[in-house]
Coordinates of C-alpha atoms and ligand atoms in Angstrom, one line a residue:
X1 CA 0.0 0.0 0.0
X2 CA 2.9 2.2 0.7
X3 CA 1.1 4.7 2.9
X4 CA 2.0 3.2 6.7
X5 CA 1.3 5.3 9.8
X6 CA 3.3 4.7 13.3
X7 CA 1.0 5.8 15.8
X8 CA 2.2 5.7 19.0
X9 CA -0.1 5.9 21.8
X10 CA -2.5 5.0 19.4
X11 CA -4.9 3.3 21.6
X12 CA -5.5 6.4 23.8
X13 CA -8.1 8.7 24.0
X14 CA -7.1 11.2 20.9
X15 CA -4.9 8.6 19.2
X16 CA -7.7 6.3 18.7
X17 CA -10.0 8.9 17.1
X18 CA -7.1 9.7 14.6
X19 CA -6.6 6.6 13.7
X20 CA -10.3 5.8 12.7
X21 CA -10.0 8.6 10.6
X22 CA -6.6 7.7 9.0
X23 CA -7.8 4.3 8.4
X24 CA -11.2 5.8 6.7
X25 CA -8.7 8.4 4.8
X26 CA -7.4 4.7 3.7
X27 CA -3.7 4.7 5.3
X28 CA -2.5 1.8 7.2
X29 CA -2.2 2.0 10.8
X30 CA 0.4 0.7 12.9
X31 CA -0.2 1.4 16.7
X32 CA 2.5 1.1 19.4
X33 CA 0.7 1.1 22.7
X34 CA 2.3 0.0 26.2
X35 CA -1.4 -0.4 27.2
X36 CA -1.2 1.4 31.1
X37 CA -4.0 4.1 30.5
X38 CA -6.1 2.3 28.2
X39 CA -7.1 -0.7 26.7
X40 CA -6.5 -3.4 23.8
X41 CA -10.5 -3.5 23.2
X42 CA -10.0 0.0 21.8
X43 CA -8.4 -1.7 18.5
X44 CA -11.6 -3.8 18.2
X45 CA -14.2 -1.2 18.7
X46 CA -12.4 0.6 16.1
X47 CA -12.5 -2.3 13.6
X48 CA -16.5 -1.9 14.5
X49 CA -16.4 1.6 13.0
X50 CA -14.4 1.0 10.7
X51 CA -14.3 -2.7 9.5
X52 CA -10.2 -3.1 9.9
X53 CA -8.4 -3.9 12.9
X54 CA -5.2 -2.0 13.1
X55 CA -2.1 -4.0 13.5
X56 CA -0.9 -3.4 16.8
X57 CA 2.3 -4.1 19.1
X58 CA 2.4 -3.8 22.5
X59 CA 5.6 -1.8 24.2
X60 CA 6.8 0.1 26.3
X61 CA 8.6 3.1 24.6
X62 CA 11.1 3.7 27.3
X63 CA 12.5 0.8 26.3
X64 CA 15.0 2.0 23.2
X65 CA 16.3 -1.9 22.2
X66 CA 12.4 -2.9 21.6
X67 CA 11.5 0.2 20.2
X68 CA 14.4 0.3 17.5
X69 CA 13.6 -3.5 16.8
X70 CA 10.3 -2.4 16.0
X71 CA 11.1 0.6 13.7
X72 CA 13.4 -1.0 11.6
X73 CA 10.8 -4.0 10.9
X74 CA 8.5 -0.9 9.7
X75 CA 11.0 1.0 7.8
X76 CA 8.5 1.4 5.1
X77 CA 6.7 3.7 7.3
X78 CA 5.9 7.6 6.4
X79 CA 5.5 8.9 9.5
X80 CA 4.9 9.3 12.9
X81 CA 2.1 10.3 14.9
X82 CA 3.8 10.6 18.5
X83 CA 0.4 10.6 21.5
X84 CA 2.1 8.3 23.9
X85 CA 2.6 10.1 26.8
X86 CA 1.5 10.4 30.5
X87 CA -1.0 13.6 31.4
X88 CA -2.2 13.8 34.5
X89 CA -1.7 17.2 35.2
X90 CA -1.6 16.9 39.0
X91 CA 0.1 13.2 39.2
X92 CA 3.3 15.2 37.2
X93 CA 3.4 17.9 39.9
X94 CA 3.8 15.4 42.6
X95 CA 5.9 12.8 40.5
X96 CA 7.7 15.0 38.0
X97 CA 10.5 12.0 37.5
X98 CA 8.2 9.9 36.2
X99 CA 7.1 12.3 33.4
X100 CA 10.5 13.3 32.6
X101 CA 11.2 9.5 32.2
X102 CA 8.4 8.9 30.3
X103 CA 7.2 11.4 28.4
X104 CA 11.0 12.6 27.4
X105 CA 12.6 9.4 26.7
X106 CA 9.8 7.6 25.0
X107 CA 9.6 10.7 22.4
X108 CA 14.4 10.4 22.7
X109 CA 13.7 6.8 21.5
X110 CA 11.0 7.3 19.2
X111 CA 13.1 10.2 17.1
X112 CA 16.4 7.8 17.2
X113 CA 14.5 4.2 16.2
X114 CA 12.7 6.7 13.1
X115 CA 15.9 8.9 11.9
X116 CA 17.9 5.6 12.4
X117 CA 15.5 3.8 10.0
X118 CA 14.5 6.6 7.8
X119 CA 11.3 7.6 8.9
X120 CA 11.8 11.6 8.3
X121 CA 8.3 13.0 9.1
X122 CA 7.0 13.2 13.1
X123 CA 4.0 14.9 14.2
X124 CA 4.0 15.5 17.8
X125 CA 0.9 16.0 20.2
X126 CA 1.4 19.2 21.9
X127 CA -0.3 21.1 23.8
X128 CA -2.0 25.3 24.6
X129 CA -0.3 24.4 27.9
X130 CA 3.0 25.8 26.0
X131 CA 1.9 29.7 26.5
X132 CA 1.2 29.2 29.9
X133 CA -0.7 32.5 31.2
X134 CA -1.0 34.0 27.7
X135 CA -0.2 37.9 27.6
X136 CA -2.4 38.2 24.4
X137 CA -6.1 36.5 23.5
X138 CA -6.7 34.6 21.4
X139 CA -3.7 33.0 21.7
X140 CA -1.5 32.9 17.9
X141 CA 1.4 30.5 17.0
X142 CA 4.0 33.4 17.9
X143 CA 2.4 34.1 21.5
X144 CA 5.5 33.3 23.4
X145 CA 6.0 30.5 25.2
X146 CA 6.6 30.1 29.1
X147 CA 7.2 27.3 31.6
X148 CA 4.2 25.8 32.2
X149 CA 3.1 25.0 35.8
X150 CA 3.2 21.3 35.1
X151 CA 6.4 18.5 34.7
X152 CA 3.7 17.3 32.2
X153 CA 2.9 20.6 30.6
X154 CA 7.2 21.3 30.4
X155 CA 7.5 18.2 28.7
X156 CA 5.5 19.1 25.7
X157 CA 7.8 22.2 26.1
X158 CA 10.7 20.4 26.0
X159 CA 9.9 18.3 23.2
X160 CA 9.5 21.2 21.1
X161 CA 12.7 22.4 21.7
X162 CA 14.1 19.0 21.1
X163 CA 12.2 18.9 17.9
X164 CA 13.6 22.1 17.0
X165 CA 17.3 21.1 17.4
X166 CA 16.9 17.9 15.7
X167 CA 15.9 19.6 12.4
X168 CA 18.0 22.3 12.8
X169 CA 20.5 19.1 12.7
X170 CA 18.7 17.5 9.7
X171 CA 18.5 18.2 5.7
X172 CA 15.7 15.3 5.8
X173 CA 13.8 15.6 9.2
X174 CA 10.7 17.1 9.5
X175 CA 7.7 17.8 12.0
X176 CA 4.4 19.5 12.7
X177 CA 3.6 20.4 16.2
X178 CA 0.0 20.4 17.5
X179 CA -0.6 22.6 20.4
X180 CA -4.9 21.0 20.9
X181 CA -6.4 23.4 23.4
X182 CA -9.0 21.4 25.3
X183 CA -10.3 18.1 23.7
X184 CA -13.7 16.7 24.2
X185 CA -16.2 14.7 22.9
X186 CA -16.2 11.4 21.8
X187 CA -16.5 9.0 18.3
X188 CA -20.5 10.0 16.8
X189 CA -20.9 5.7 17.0
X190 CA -20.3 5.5 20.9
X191 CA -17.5 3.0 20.5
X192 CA -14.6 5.4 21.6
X193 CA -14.3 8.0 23.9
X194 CA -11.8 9.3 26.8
X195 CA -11.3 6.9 29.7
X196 CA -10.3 8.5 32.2
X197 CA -8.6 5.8 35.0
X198 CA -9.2 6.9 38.4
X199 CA -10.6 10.1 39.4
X200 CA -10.8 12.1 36.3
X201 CA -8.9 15.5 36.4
X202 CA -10.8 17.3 33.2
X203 CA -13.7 18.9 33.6
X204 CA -16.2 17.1 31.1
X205 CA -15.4 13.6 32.4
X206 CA -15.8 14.7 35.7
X207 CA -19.0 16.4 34.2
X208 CA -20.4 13.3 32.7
X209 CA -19.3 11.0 35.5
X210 CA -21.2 12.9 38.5
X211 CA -24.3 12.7 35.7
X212 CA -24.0 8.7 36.2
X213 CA -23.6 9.0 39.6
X214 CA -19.5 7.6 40.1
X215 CA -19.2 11.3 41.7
X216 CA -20.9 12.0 44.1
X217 CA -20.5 16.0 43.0
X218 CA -18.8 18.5 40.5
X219 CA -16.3 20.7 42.1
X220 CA -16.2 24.4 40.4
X221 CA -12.6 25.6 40.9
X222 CA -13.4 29.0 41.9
X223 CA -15.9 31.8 40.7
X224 CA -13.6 34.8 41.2
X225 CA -11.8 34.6 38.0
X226 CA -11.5 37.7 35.8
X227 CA -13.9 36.3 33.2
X228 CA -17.6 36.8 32.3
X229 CA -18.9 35.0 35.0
X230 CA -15.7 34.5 37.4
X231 CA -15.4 30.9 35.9
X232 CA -12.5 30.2 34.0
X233 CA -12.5 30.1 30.4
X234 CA -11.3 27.9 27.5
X235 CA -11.4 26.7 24.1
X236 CA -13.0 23.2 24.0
X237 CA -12.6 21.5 20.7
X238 CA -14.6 18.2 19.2
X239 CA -11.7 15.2 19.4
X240 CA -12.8 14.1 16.1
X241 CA -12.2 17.7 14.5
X242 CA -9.0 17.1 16.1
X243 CA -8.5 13.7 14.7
X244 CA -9.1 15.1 11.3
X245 CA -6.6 17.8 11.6
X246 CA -3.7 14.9 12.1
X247 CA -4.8 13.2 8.7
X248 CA -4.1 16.4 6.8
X249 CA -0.8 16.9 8.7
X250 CA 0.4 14.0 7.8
X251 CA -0.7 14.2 4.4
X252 CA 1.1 17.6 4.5
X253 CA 4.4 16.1 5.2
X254 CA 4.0 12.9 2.9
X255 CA 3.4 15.1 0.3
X256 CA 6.2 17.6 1.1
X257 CA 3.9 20.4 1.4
X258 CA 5.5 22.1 4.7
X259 CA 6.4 26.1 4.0
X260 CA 9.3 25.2 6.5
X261 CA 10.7 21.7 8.0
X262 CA 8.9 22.5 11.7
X263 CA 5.9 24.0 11.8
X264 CA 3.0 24.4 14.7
X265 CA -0.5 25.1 14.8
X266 CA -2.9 25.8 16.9
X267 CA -6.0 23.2 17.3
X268 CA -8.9 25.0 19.2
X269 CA -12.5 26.3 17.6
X270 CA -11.3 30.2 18.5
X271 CA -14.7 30.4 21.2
X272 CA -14.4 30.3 24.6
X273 CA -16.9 28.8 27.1
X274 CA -16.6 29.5 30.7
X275 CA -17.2 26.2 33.1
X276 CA -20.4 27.8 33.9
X277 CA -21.5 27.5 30.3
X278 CA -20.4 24.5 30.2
X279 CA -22.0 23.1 33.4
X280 CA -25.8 24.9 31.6
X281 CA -24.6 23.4 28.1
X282 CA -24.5 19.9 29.6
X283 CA -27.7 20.0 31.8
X284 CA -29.6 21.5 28.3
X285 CA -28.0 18.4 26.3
X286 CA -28.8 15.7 28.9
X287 CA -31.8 17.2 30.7
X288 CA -30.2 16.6 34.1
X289 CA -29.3 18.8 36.8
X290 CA -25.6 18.5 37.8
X291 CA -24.9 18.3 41.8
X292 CA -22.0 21.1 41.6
X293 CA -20.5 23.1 44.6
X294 CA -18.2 26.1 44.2
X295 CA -14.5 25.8 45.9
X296 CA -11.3 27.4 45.7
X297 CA -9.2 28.0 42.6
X298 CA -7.3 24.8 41.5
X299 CA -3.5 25.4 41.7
X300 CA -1.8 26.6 38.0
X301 CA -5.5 27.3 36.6
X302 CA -5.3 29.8 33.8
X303 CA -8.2 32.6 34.0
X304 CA -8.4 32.9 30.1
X305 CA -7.1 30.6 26.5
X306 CA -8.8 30.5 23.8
X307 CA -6.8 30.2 20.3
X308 CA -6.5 32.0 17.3
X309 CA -7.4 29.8 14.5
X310 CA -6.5 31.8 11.8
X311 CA -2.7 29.8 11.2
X312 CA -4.8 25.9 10.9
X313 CA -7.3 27.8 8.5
X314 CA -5.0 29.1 6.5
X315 CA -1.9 26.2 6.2
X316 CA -4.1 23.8 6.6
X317 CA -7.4 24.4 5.6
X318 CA -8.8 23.1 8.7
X319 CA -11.3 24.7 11.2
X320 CA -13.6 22.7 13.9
X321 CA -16.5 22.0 12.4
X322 CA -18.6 20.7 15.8
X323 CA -20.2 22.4 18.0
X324 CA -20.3 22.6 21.9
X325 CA -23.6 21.1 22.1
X326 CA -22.3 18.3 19.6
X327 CA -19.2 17.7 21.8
X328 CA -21.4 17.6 25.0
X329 CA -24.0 15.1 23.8
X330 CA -21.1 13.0 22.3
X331 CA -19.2 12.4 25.5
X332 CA -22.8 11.9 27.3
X333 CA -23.6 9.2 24.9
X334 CA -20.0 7.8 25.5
X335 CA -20.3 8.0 29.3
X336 CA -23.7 6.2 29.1
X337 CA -22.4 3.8 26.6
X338 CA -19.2 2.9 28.4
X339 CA -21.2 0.8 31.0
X340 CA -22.9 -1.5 28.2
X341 CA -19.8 -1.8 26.6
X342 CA -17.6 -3.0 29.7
X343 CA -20.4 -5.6 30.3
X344 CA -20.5 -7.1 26.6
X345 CA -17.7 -8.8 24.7
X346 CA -16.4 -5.8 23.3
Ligands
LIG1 C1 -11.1 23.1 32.6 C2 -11.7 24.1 33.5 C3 -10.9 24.0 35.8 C4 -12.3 20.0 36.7 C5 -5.8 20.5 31.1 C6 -4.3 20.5 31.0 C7 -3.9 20.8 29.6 C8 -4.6 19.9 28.6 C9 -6.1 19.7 28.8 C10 -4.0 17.5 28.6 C11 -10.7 24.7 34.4 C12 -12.3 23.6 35.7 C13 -12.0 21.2 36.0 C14 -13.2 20.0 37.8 C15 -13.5 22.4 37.5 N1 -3.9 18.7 28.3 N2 -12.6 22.4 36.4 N3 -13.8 21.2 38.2 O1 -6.9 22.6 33.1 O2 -7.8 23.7 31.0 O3 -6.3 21.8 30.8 O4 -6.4 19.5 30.2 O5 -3.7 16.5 28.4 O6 -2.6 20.7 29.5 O7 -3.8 21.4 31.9 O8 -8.6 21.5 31.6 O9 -10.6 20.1 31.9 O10 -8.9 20.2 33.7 O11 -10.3 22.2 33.3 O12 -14.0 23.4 37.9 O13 -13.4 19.0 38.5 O14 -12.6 23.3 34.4 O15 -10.6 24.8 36.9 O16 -11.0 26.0 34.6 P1 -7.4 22.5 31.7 P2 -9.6 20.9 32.6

């Protein structure tokens, strides 16, 4: 076929969406996935949406030996979509080792096994967490970036800069960076969706999961924000609009269609709802009334990001398509689905 995809991570929350769209965009899919914050049923719910199972090897990325072995068995490869990482926000504050290891050699070992076996294009899931608390809204490609609060949010930092120095290095090597702003939503068919393990530390999966009744209550980190109704504010985006926006990156670099060898774009819709809107966007959707209690500001919180959209437009010709309401009453449907699905065979 010659058009093989290495995703890593690829059984996750995001890199599952992207690769039911790559395989319906007709590439072949090769997923690396150690497996510790998700699940091999993943692969088959996506051969349900999508009527092919996605080869799949299971290993841990930290480990360079196995991960070279496996590259240079899929030399024929054309790139690399890189989502395996850790990202709990808070875990990495109290554990930042283990997101340094992780997150930094995983993505060391990954770059080596590829270059080594030329594999020359990388995209690399990034994240708004980059601009930290932005000067300037919405938030453009040349905001500056600063140290973000988290080990987790420095590593996608970090990477960047890695990135950068490795093509800087390179006449062949090239990459896209995707900085997503706040992913929601789930698959339209109810067969994938986020799955969160353990206490959920996003809002919407906390959302949906007090809806069901696992929580007992929403907690609403502070009211006495600078924003249009003291909640904090941010720019949620569909993950299948995001999903889509990887298949035409990596059609970009395929097709050698880069203006320079690194690039980075924004992924966010350009709106920006506040958790209050949220919170009434949810209880419209589902007709429920979420149990919620105001508390104190959450540690790192950001008053304000919402991104400029204008870059992806243009480069790309992407823009989010779905709606809040549509990314609402998709993660409800996944949340109720989730149940049914743990108790049948798939
Ligand atoms: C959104 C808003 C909270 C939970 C994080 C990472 C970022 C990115 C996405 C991840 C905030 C409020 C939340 C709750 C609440 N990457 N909230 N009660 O913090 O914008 O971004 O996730 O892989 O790097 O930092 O998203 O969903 O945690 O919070 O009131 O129980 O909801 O204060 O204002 P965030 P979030």
């Amino acid at each position: 076929m010659g058009n093989k995809i290495i995703i890593t991570g690829g059984c996750g929350y995001i890199g599952s969406h992207t690769v039911v769209e790559l395989l319906e965009n007709n590439f072949e899919v090769l997923v690396l996935d150690d497996l510790s914050n998700s699940t091999e049923k993943t692969l088959e719910r996506i051969e349900k949406i999508t009527g092919v199972k996605p080869q799949f090897i299971q290993v841990d990325l930290k480990d360079a030996s196995k991960t070279n072995a496996i590259f240079s068995k899929h030399k024929d490869a054309k790139a690399v979509i890189h989502f395996a990482a850790h990202k709990a926000v808070g875990e990495s504050v109290n554990n930042p080792l283990k997101y340094y290891k992780n997150n930094l050699y995983s993505l060391l070992n990954v770059l080596s096994a590829q270059t080594e076996n030329g594999i020359d294009n990388f995209i690399f899931s990034s994240s708004a967490t980059v601009y930290g608390t932005p000067k300037i809204l919405p938030i453009t490609e040349k905001n500056e970036t600063q140290r973000p609060f988290s080990a987790y949010g420095n590593t996608k930092k970090i990477a960047e800069e890695i990135l950068e120095d490795l093509i800087n290095s390179s006449d062949s090597f090239a990459a896209i960076s995707l900085r997503y702003f706040n992913p929601i939503g789930a698959h339209d068919s109810g067969f994938i969706g986020e799955l969160p393990s353990g206490i959920p530390n996003n809002l919407m999966p906390y959302i949906t999961q007090t809806a069901v009744g696992v929580r007992e209550k929403l907690m609403v980190y502070g009211t006495d924000y600078p924003t249009k109704d003291g909640t904090p504010v941010r720019d949620y985006i569909h993950v299948v609009d995001l999903a889509k926006a990887h298949v035409i990156a990596v059609k970009r670099l395929i097709n050698k269609k880069q203006d320079e060898a690194f690039e980075i774009f924004n992924l966010g819709t350009g709106s920006g709802f506040s958790v209050l809107e949220v919170i009434n966007s949810f209880e419209a959707v589902s007709g429920i009334q979420l149990k919620y209690e105001v508390t104190a500001r959450r540690p790192g919180d950001v008053p304000q990001l919402f991104a400029s959209t204008a870059l992806a437009k243009e480069k790309l010709g992407w823009s989010a398509e779905k709606s809040l309401d549509e990314m609402i009453s998709s993660s409800w449907k996944w949340e109720q689905n989730l149940r049914a699905l743990e108790n049948s065979k798939l």
